[in-house]
Amino acid sequence: MRTKLFLIPVVLMVAVAGLLVAVHLYDAGRPDRIAEGIRVAGIDVGGMAPEAARVRLEREFEASLERPVVVRHGRKRWHLRAREAHVRSNVSAMVTEALARSDAGGPWRRTARRLTGGTVSADLQPDISFSSEAVGRLVRRVRRAVDRPAHDATLSLTAAGPVEAADQTGLRLKAKKLRAEVEGALGSPTGERTFIARTKKLKPKVTRRDLVRRNAVVLIADRAGDTLRLYRDLKLEKSYAIAAGQPAWPTPAGAFTIANKTENPAWSVPTSTWSGALGGKVIPGGSPENPLKARWLGITDGVGIHGTSDDGSIGSNASHGCLRMHVSDVLDLYPRVPVGTPILIV
C-alpha cells in the first residue's frame, strides 16, 4: 500500500515533465509567426511570418508616407512633402514589436493560443520619424499668409464732411492646432493628409458703430462758404447759413468741441478797440445792447455760435470772431447739439 502511495507523486512528476517537454518541443518546432489579431497602424499582420509582415508593411507604408500634407485656407494651398519632412519608417522595429507582443506570456500561453485559435487584440503604433523643424517651417509659412491684424475704424473731419476708414476684423492662425494635426498625419501612414488652417477672429477695438455712438452729432463750419453743417450718425442732417469773423477779427480755424450752452446769454464785453465804452462790462441777456441773441453755444476763448438781430450780416464775414446765425436757426440748432459735440472750423 505504501509503495502505491509513493508511486503516485512520481507518476505525476513524470507526467508534468513530459508535458513540459512536449510544450517546449511543440513551441520550438513552430516557426516564428505574428499572433492573429495584431495590427500595425491598422494594417493586419496577424498570422504572418516576420519577413512577410516586413514586406507588407513596407509596401503599405511606402505609398502612404509619400503622400504630401496639404494645408488649405480659402483658395490658398501649402504642401509639405515627405522628402522635405524627412519622413522615415522603421519597419524592422515594428515587426520586432509585433513578435514581442505575440510572445508575451511565454510558451504555455503561446501553445494554448495556437491550439485553441486564440488571438492577441492589439493595434501597434507605427515607428515613424519626421523633422519637427520642417513642420515648424510649414506652420510659419501659413501664419505669414493668413495672419492679419485687426484695424480700428477711424474718423476724420474735413471740409467736405466726415471721412470714415472702416474697421477690419483680423485673423490669427491656430498654430498649435495645425502643428498637432500635421505631426499626427506624418506619424500615421493611414491618417488624413489634408487640413484646413483654422483661425481665430480678432475684433477691432473701435468699430463703425463705436464711431457713430461717439460722434452722434458733428458740426462743420465752412467760413468761406458761410455755412454750418450738422451731421447726425455721420450723415448730413441740416445746413445753416452763418456769418463768420471779419478779416481783422477772424473766426479761429481748427478742431474744437462745444464747451458750453446757454439760453439768452449775458455778454461779457471784451476789452477791444471795437467794443468802445462797453469794454469790460457784462450786458444781461435780452438787452438791446447784447448782440448774443436767443442762444449761445461756446467753442473757445470767447468764440461761440449765437443768434443775431442783424440778419443782413448772414452770408458775409461780419462778426468779431463768433459764428452768427439767424435767431430761428440757432433756436433750431440748439437742442440738436449736446455739450462735447465735435466742431471743425475750416
Short mmCIF file of C-alpha atoms in Angstrom, two decimals:
data_model
loop_
_atom_site.label_atom_id
_atom_site.label_comp_id
_atom_site.label_asym_id
_atom_site.label_seq_id
_atom_site.Cartn_x
_atom_site.Cartn_y
_atom_site.Cartn_z
CA MET A 1 0.00 0.00 0.00
CA ARG A 2 2.81 2.35 0.93
CA THR A 3 4.54 1.55 -2.38
CA LYS A 4 1.47 2.61 -4.35
CA LEU A 5 1.18 5.88 -2.46
CA PHE A 6 4.83 6.55 -3.16
CA LEU A 7 4.40 5.93 -6.89
CA ILE A 8 1.57 8.49 -7.35
CA PRO A 9 3.77 11.58 -6.96
CA VAL A 10 6.42 10.05 -9.11
CA VAL A 11 3.93 9.39 -11.88
CA LEU A 12 2.61 12.95 -11.61
CA MET A 13 6.11 14.40 -11.78
CA VAL A 14 6.91 12.30 -14.81
CA ALA A 15 3.67 13.41 -16.47
CA VAL A 16 4.34 17.11 -15.79
CA ALA A 17 7.89 16.75 -17.02
CA GLY A 18 6.63 15.10 -20.13
CA LEU A 19 4.07 17.83 -20.67
CA LEU A 20 6.77 20.49 -20.26
CA VAL A 21 8.96 18.72 -22.76
CA ALA A 22 6.04 18.33 -25.18
CA VAL A 23 5.08 22.00 -24.90
CA HIS A 24 8.68 23.06 -25.36
CA LEU A 25 9.15 20.83 -28.37
CA TYR A 26 5.84 21.98 -29.88
CA ASP A 27 6.67 25.64 -29.31
CA ALA A 28 10.25 25.29 -30.54
CA GLY A 29 9.14 23.42 -33.61
CA ARG A 30 6.76 26.14 -34.70
CA PRO A 31 8.18 28.85 -36.98
CA ASP A 32 8.05 32.47 -35.80
CA ARG A 33 4.63 33.85 -36.53
CA ILE A 34 2.92 37.03 -35.51
CA ALA A 35 -0.16 36.25 -33.47
CA GLU A 36 -3.56 36.58 -35.08
CA GLY A 37 -5.29 39.87 -34.23
CA ILE A 38 -2.19 42.04 -34.25
CA ARG A 39 -2.21 45.13 -36.44
CA VAL A 40 0.31 47.87 -37.07
CA ALA A 41 -1.28 51.26 -37.75
CA GLY A 42 -4.43 49.42 -38.76
CA ILE A 43 -2.63 47.07 -41.14
CA ASP A 44 -3.33 43.39 -40.35
CA VAL A 45 -0.14 41.36 -39.91
CA GLY A 46 -1.68 38.57 -37.82
CA GLY A 47 -0.55 35.06 -38.71
CA MET A 48 2.27 36.30 -40.90
CA ALA A 49 5.93 35.34 -40.78
CA PRO A 50 8.28 38.24 -39.91
CA GLU A 51 9.64 38.64 -43.43
CA ALA A 52 6.17 38.59 -44.99
CA ALA A 53 5.00 41.17 -42.44
CA ARG A 54 8.01 43.32 -43.22
CA VAL A 55 7.30 43.21 -46.96
CA ARG A 56 3.65 44.05 -46.45
CA LEU A 57 4.35 46.99 -44.12
CA GLU A 58 6.99 48.40 -46.46
CA ARG A 59 4.58 48.16 -49.38
CA GLU A 60 1.70 49.74 -47.49
CA PHE A 61 3.78 52.44 -45.80
CA GLU A 62 5.79 53.48 -48.83
CA ALA A 63 2.82 54.80 -50.78
CA SER A 64 1.09 56.27 -47.74
CA LEU A 65 4.08 58.08 -46.32
CA GLU A 66 4.93 59.62 -49.69
CA ARG A 67 1.63 61.48 -49.75
CA PRO A 68 2.21 65.20 -49.10
CA VAL A 69 0.49 67.05 -46.30
CA VAL A 70 -1.76 69.78 -47.72
CA VAL A 71 -2.98 72.78 -45.73
CA ARG A 72 -5.85 74.84 -47.14
CA HIS A 73 -7.19 78.28 -46.31
CA GLY A 74 -9.64 79.74 -48.78
CA ARG A 75 -8.04 79.38 -52.20
CA LYS A 76 -4.51 79.14 -50.83
CA ARG A 77 -2.64 75.86 -50.56
CA TRP A 78 0.59 74.84 -48.83
CA HIS A 79 2.35 71.49 -49.24
CA LEU A 80 4.79 69.60 -47.07
CA ARG A 81 6.27 66.70 -49.00
CA ALA A 82 7.76 63.58 -47.46
CA ARG A 83 11.28 64.40 -48.68
CA GLU A 84 11.16 67.89 -47.15
CA ALA A 85 9.76 66.49 -43.90
CA HIS A 86 12.43 63.70 -43.82
CA VAL A 87 9.78 61.05 -43.16
CA ARG A 88 11.28 57.68 -42.21
CA SER A 89 9.64 54.44 -41.12
CA ASN A 90 11.44 51.71 -39.13
CA VAL A 91 9.61 48.63 -40.38
CA SER A 92 12.04 46.22 -38.71
CA ALA A 93 11.29 47.75 -35.31
CA MET A 94 7.56 47.40 -35.94
CA VAL A 95 7.89 43.71 -36.85
CA THR A 96 10.06 43.12 -33.78
CA GLU A 97 7.45 44.71 -31.57
CA ALA A 98 4.69 42.64 -33.18
CA LEU A 99 6.68 39.45 -32.46
CA ALA A 100 7.35 40.56 -28.88
CA ARG A 101 3.66 41.14 -28.34
CA SER A 102 2.95 37.72 -29.86
CA ASP A 103 5.46 36.07 -27.50
CA ALA A 104 4.04 37.68 -24.37
CA GLY A 105 3.05 35.08 -21.79
CA GLY A 106 5.72 32.51 -22.65
CA PRO A 107 5.46 29.11 -24.37
CA TRP A 108 2.46 27.91 -22.33
CA ARG A 109 0.27 30.80 -23.41
CA ARG A 110 1.55 30.69 -26.98
CA THR A 111 0.83 26.97 -27.19
CA ALA A 112 -2.63 27.34 -25.70
CA ARG A 113 -3.42 30.16 -28.13
CA ARG A 114 -2.19 28.18 -31.11
CA LEU A 115 -4.12 25.10 -30.15
CA THR A 116 -7.36 26.95 -29.43
CA GLY A 117 -7.20 29.53 -32.24
CA GLY A 118 -6.88 32.41 -29.77
CA THR A 119 -5.85 35.92 -30.83
CA VAL A 120 -3.97 38.91 -29.45
CA SER A 121 -6.00 42.06 -29.91
CA ALA A 122 -3.52 44.87 -30.48
CA ASP A 123 -3.09 47.76 -32.92
CA LEU A 124 0.52 48.84 -32.56
CA GLN A 125 1.69 52.38 -33.16
CA PRO A 126 3.94 52.77 -36.19
CA ASP A 127 7.59 53.67 -35.69
CA ILE A 128 7.80 56.74 -37.94
CA SER A 129 10.12 59.72 -37.62
CA PHE A 130 10.00 63.14 -39.27
CA SER A 131 11.53 66.59 -38.97
CA SER A 132 9.84 68.84 -36.41
CA GLU A 133 11.76 71.76 -37.92
CA ALA A 134 10.09 71.13 -41.29
CA VAL A 135 6.68 71.14 -39.62
CA GLY A 136 7.55 74.42 -37.90
CA ARG A 137 8.56 75.97 -41.24
CA LEU A 138 5.24 74.94 -42.77
CA VAL A 139 3.25 76.44 -39.89
CA ARG A 140 5.21 79.70 -40.15
CA ARG A 141 4.54 79.92 -43.90
CA VAL A 142 0.84 79.50 -43.30
CA ARG A 143 0.88 82.01 -40.46
CA ARG A 144 2.61 84.68 -42.56
CA ALA A 145 -0.02 84.32 -45.26
CA VAL A 146 -3.07 84.02 -43.01
CA ASP A 147 -2.46 86.30 -40.04
CA ARG A 148 -3.68 89.85 -40.34
CA PRO A 149 -4.11 92.45 -37.63
CA ALA A 150 -7.43 93.96 -36.71
CA HIS A 151 -7.86 97.60 -37.76
CA ASP A 152 -9.93 100.09 -35.81
CA ALA A 153 -12.44 102.29 -37.56
CA THR A 154 -11.28 105.90 -37.74
CA LEU A 155 -12.99 109.19 -38.40
CA SER A 156 -11.56 112.40 -39.84
CA LEU A 157 -13.48 115.64 -40.10
CA THR A 158 -12.76 117.51 -43.33
CA ALA A 159 -14.20 120.49 -45.14
CA ALA A 160 -16.14 118.04 -47.30
CA GLY A 161 -17.60 116.22 -44.28
CA PRO A 162 -16.77 113.23 -42.04
CA VAL A 163 -14.43 110.73 -43.70
CA GLU A 164 -14.51 107.19 -42.34
CA ALA A 165 -11.99 104.38 -42.55
CA ALA A 166 -13.87 101.13 -41.94
CA ASP A 167 -12.90 98.72 -39.23
CA GLN A 168 -11.43 95.37 -40.25
CA THR A 169 -11.61 92.07 -38.41
CA GLY A 170 -8.22 90.43 -38.01
CA LEU A 171 -7.27 86.76 -38.21
CA ARG A 172 -4.82 84.67 -36.22
CA LEU A 173 -3.83 81.15 -37.20
CA LYS A 174 -4.49 78.45 -34.59
CA ALA A 175 -0.87 77.42 -34.94
CA LYS A 176 -0.76 74.82 -32.15
CA LYS A 177 -3.78 73.03 -33.58
CA LEU A 178 -2.35 72.99 -37.09
CA ARG A 179 1.04 71.75 -35.87
CA ALA A 180 -0.59 68.92 -33.93
CA GLU A 181 -2.63 67.91 -36.99
CA VAL A 182 0.38 67.90 -39.31
CA GLU A 183 2.57 65.96 -36.87
CA GLY A 184 -0.24 63.45 -36.33
CA ALA A 185 -0.55 62.98 -40.09
CA LEU A 186 3.18 62.49 -40.62
CA GLY A 187 3.28 59.94 -37.81
CA SER A 188 0.46 57.84 -39.23
CA PRO A 189 0.53 56.17 -42.66
CA THR A 190 -3.26 55.91 -42.69
CA GLY A 191 -4.11 59.37 -41.32
CA GLU A 192 -5.78 62.26 -43.10
CA ARG A 193 -3.30 64.36 -45.08
CA THR A 194 -5.35 67.46 -45.93
CA PHE A 195 -6.25 70.07 -43.34
CA ILE A 196 -7.96 73.44 -43.16
CA ALA A 197 -5.94 76.15 -41.44
CA ARG A 198 -8.29 77.15 -38.64
CA THR A 199 -8.18 80.75 -37.50
CA LYS A 200 -9.37 82.91 -34.65
CA LYS A 201 -11.09 86.21 -35.44
CA LEU A 202 -9.57 89.31 -33.88
CA LYS A 203 -12.14 92.01 -33.23
CA PRO A 204 -11.16 95.65 -33.66
CA LYS A 205 -11.27 97.79 -30.55
CA VAL A 206 -13.17 100.53 -32.38
CA THR A 207 -15.94 99.69 -34.86
CA ARG A 208 -18.03 101.95 -37.06
CA ARG A 209 -20.82 101.54 -34.54
CA ASP A 210 -18.48 102.91 -31.88
CA LEU A 211 -17.63 105.89 -34.09
CA VAL A 212 -21.29 106.64 -34.66
CA ARG A 213 -22.01 106.39 -30.96
CA ARG A 214 -19.09 108.65 -30.04
CA ASN A 215 -19.86 111.12 -32.82
CA ALA A 216 -23.64 111.07 -32.86
CA VAL A 217 -23.60 114.77 -33.75
CA VAL A 218 -20.81 116.56 -35.63
CA LEU A 219 -20.61 120.21 -36.77
CA ILE A 220 -18.52 121.56 -39.64
CA ALA A 221 -18.34 125.33 -40.08
CA ASP A 222 -17.23 126.49 -43.53
CA ARG A 223 -16.14 130.12 -43.19
CA ALA A 224 -15.59 130.61 -46.92
CA GLY A 225 -18.97 129.14 -47.76
CA ASP A 226 -20.75 130.85 -44.82
CA THR A 227 -22.32 127.52 -43.92
CA LEU A 228 -22.67 125.44 -40.78
CA ARG A 229 -23.47 121.79 -41.44
CA LEU A 230 -24.85 119.39 -38.84
CA TYR A 231 -24.22 115.65 -39.24
CA ARG A 232 -26.12 113.03 -37.28
CA ASP A 233 -24.83 109.45 -37.26
CA LEU A 234 -22.19 110.71 -39.70
CA LYS A 235 -24.86 111.67 -42.25
CA LEU A 236 -25.73 115.24 -43.21
CA GLU A 237 -28.90 116.24 -41.40
CA LYS A 238 -29.12 120.01 -41.91
CA SER A 239 -27.24 123.07 -43.18
CA TYR A 240 -27.50 126.61 -41.83
CA ALA A 241 -26.34 129.97 -43.18
CA ILE A 242 -23.85 131.78 -40.94
CA ALA A 243 -21.67 134.86 -40.71
CA ALA A 244 -18.04 134.29 -39.76
CA GLY A 245 -15.46 136.75 -38.45
CA GLN A 246 -14.19 139.84 -40.22
CA PRO A 247 -10.64 139.77 -41.61
CA ALA A 248 -9.46 141.86 -38.67
CA TRP A 249 -11.16 139.52 -36.17
CA PRO A 250 -11.27 136.14 -37.89
CA THR A 251 -13.04 133.09 -36.55
CA PRO A 252 -10.32 130.63 -35.46
CA ALA A 253 -9.86 127.55 -37.61
CA GLY A 254 -9.31 124.05 -36.25
CA ALA A 255 -10.93 121.18 -34.40
CA PHE A 256 -12.86 122.08 -31.27
CA THR A 257 -15.82 120.90 -29.21
CA ILE A 258 -18.92 122.65 -27.96
CA ALA A 259 -17.78 123.61 -24.47
CA ASN A 260 -20.97 125.09 -23.02
CA LYS A 261 -24.51 126.11 -23.86
CA THR A 262 -26.69 128.96 -22.56
CA GLU A 263 -30.17 130.30 -23.25
CA ASN A 264 -30.47 134.07 -23.53
CA PRO A 265 -26.79 134.51 -22.66
CA ALA A 266 -25.27 137.51 -20.97
CA TRP A 267 -22.48 139.20 -22.93
CA SER A 268 -19.14 139.78 -21.24
CA VAL A 269 -17.83 142.54 -23.45
CA PRO A 270 -14.14 142.09 -24.31
CA THR A 271 -11.77 144.99 -23.89
CA SER A 272 -11.03 145.77 -27.51
CA THR A 273 -10.82 148.67 -29.90
CA TRP A 274 -14.17 147.74 -31.40
CA SER A 275 -16.05 147.46 -28.05
CA GLY A 276 -15.66 151.11 -27.15
CA ALA A 277 -17.20 152.25 -23.86
CA LEU A 278 -18.83 148.85 -23.34
CA GLY A 279 -15.45 147.12 -22.96
CA GLY A 280 -15.22 145.09 -19.75
CA LYS A 281 -18.94 145.31 -18.97
CA VAL A 282 -21.44 142.44 -18.67
CA ILE A 283 -24.59 143.04 -20.68
CA PRO A 284 -27.52 140.89 -19.50
CA GLY A 285 -29.33 138.53 -21.84
CA GLY A 286 -32.21 140.08 -23.75
CA SER A 287 -30.78 143.60 -23.54
CA PRO A 288 -30.93 145.59 -26.81
CA GLU A 289 -27.21 146.23 -26.43
CA ASN A 290 -26.48 142.49 -26.24
CA PRO A 291 -25.64 141.12 -29.74
CA LEU A 292 -25.84 137.49 -28.47
CA LYS A 293 -29.45 136.71 -29.27
CA ALA A 294 -31.54 133.77 -28.06
CA ARG A 295 -28.89 131.04 -27.66
CA TRP A 296 -25.17 130.55 -27.12
CA LEU A 297 -23.01 127.54 -27.92
CA GLY A 298 -19.49 128.26 -26.64
CA ILE A 299 -16.47 126.98 -28.57
CA THR A 300 -13.18 128.50 -27.34
CA ASP A 301 -11.74 131.73 -25.90
CA GLY A 302 -14.97 133.69 -26.03
CA VAL A 303 -15.82 132.44 -29.52
CA GLY A 304 -19.15 130.69 -29.99
CA ILE A 305 -22.29 130.26 -32.05
CA HIS A 306 -25.16 132.65 -31.36
CA GLY A 307 -28.19 134.27 -32.86
CA THR A 308 -28.07 137.79 -34.23
CA SER A 309 -30.57 140.60 -34.82
CA ASP A 310 -28.51 141.72 -37.85
CA ASP A 311 -29.98 139.25 -40.34
CA GLY A 312 -28.39 141.14 -43.20
CA SER A 313 -24.93 140.15 -42.00
CA ILE A 314 -25.58 136.45 -42.54
CA GLY A 315 -23.64 135.19 -45.52
CA SER A 316 -20.70 137.54 -45.04
CA ASN A 317 -17.63 137.97 -42.87
CA ALA A 318 -19.19 140.36 -40.41
CA SER A 319 -18.64 139.18 -36.81
CA HIS A 320 -15.84 139.79 -34.33
CA GLY A 321 -14.86 136.11 -34.36
CA CYS A 322 -18.10 134.31 -33.47
CA LEU A 323 -20.37 132.38 -35.81
CA ARG A 324 -23.64 134.28 -36.21
CA MET A 325 -26.94 132.65 -37.16
CA HIS A 326 -30.50 133.73 -37.78
CA VAL A 327 -32.37 133.54 -34.49
CA SER A 328 -34.76 130.95 -35.88
CA ASP A 329 -31.81 128.82 -36.98
CA VAL A 330 -29.96 128.99 -33.67
CA LEU A 331 -33.20 128.05 -31.88
CA ASP A 332 -33.46 125.05 -34.21
CA LEU A 333 -29.77 124.11 -33.78
CA TYR A 334 -29.56 124.47 -30.01
CA PRO A 335 -31.48 121.34 -28.88
CA ARG A 336 -29.78 119.21 -31.54
CA VAL A 337 -26.25 119.81 -30.25
CA PRO A 338 -25.09 118.46 -26.86
CA VAL A 339 -22.09 119.79 -24.96
CA GLY A 340 -18.97 117.96 -26.14
CA THR A 341 -20.05 117.85 -29.79
CA PRO A 342 -17.03 117.99 -32.14
CA ILE A 343 -16.89 121.03 -34.41
CA LEU A 344 -14.42 121.60 -37.23
CA ILE A 345 -13.99 125.17 -38.40
CA VAL A 346 -12.39 125.45 -41.85
#
